[in-house]
Coordinates of C-alpha atoms in Angstrom, one line a residue:
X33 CA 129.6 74.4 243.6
X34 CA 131.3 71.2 245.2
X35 CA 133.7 73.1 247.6
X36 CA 132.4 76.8 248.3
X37 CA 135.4 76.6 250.6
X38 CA 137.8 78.1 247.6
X39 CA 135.6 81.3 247.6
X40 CA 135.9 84.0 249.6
X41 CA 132.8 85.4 251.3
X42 CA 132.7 88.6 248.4
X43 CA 133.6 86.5 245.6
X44 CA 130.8 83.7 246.6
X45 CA 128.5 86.9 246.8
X46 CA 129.3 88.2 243.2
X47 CA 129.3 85.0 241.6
X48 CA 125.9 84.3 243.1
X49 CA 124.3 87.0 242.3
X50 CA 125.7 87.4 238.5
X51 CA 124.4 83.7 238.3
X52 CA 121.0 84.6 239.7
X53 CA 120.9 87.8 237.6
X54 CA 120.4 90.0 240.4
X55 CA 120.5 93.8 240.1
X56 CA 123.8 95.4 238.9
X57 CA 125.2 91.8 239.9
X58 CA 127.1 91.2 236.1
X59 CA 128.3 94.6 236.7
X60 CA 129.6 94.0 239.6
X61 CA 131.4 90.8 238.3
X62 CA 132.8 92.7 235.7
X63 CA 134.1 95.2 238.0
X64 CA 135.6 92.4 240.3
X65 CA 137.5 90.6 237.3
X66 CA 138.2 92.9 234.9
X67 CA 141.4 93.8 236.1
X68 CA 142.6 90.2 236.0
X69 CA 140.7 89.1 232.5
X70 CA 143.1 92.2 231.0
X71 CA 146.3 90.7 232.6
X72 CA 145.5 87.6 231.3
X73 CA 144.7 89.0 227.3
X74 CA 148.3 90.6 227.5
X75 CA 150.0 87.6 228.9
X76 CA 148.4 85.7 226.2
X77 CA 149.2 87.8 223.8
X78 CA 153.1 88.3 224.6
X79 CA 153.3 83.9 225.3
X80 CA 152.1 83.8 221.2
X81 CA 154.4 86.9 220.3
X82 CA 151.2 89.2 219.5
X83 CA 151.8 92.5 219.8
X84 CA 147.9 94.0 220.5
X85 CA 146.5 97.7 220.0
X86 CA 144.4 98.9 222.6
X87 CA 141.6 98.1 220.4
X88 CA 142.7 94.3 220.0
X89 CA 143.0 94.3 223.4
X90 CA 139.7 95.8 224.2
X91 CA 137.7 93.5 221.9
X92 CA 139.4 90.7 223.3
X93 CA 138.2 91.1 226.6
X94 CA 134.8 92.2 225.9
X95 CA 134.7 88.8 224.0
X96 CA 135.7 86.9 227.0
X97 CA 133.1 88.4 228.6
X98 CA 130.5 87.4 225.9
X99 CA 131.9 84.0 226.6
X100 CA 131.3 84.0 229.9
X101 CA 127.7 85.4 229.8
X102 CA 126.8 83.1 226.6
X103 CA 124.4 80.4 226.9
X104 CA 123.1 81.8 230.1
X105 CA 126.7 82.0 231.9
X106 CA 127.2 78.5 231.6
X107 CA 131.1 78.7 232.0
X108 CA 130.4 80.4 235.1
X109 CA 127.7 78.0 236.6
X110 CA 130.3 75.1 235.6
X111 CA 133.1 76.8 238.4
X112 CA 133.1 73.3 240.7
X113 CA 135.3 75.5 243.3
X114 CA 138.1 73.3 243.1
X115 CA 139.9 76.2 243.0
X116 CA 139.5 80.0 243.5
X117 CA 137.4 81.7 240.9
X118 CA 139.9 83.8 239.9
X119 CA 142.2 81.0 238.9
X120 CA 139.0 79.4 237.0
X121 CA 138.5 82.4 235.0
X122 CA 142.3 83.3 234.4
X123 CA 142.2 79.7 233.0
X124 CA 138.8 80.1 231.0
X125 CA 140.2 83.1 229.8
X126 CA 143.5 82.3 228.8
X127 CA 141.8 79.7 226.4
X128 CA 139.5 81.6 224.9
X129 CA 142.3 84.5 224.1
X130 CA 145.4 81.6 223.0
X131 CA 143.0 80.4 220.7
X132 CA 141.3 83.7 219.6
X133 CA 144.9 84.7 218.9
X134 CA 146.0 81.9 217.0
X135 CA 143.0 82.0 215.0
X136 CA 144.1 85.4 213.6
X137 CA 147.1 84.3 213.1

């Protein structure tokens, strides 16, 4: 991370210990994000005109998720800190669920 500066102190402490697979520490990532990884899905969703179940919903952010624990969290250990990690994921997740959403299209 290039600029730690655009974390905060509990955000710098969850991403680090997610990344270094501490104890509970993808839970705990999870809980810090999920709220904003849902917002995302649904904004998503309405910007393509998708109208989502729960269900839909539900599997589309469990497969951001995947995404961002795949290949050893390597979306996650790319976050430069150019900006705040929230706006890195909501970016990150807004592409993986436009173009999850398309592709069901």
């Amino acid at each position: 991370m290039e600029n730690p500066v655009a974390l905060s102190p509990r955000d710098r402490e969850i991403l680090q210990d997610c990344l270094e697979d501490q104890p509970a520490g993808w839970e705990a990532f999870v809980d810090r994000f999920v709220g904003l990884i849902v917002h995302v899905v649904r904004e998503a969703a309405k910007s393509c005109g998708v109208s989502l179940q729960k269900a839909q919903e539900d599997d589309l952010v469990a497969e951001i998720f995947r995404r961002l624990q795949g290949n050893n969290k390597a979306i996650l250990r790319r976050f430069a800190g150019a900006s705040s990690l929230a706006t890195y994921l909501a970016v990150v997740s807004r592409r993986i669920a436009i173009k999850q959403l398309l592709s069901k299209r």
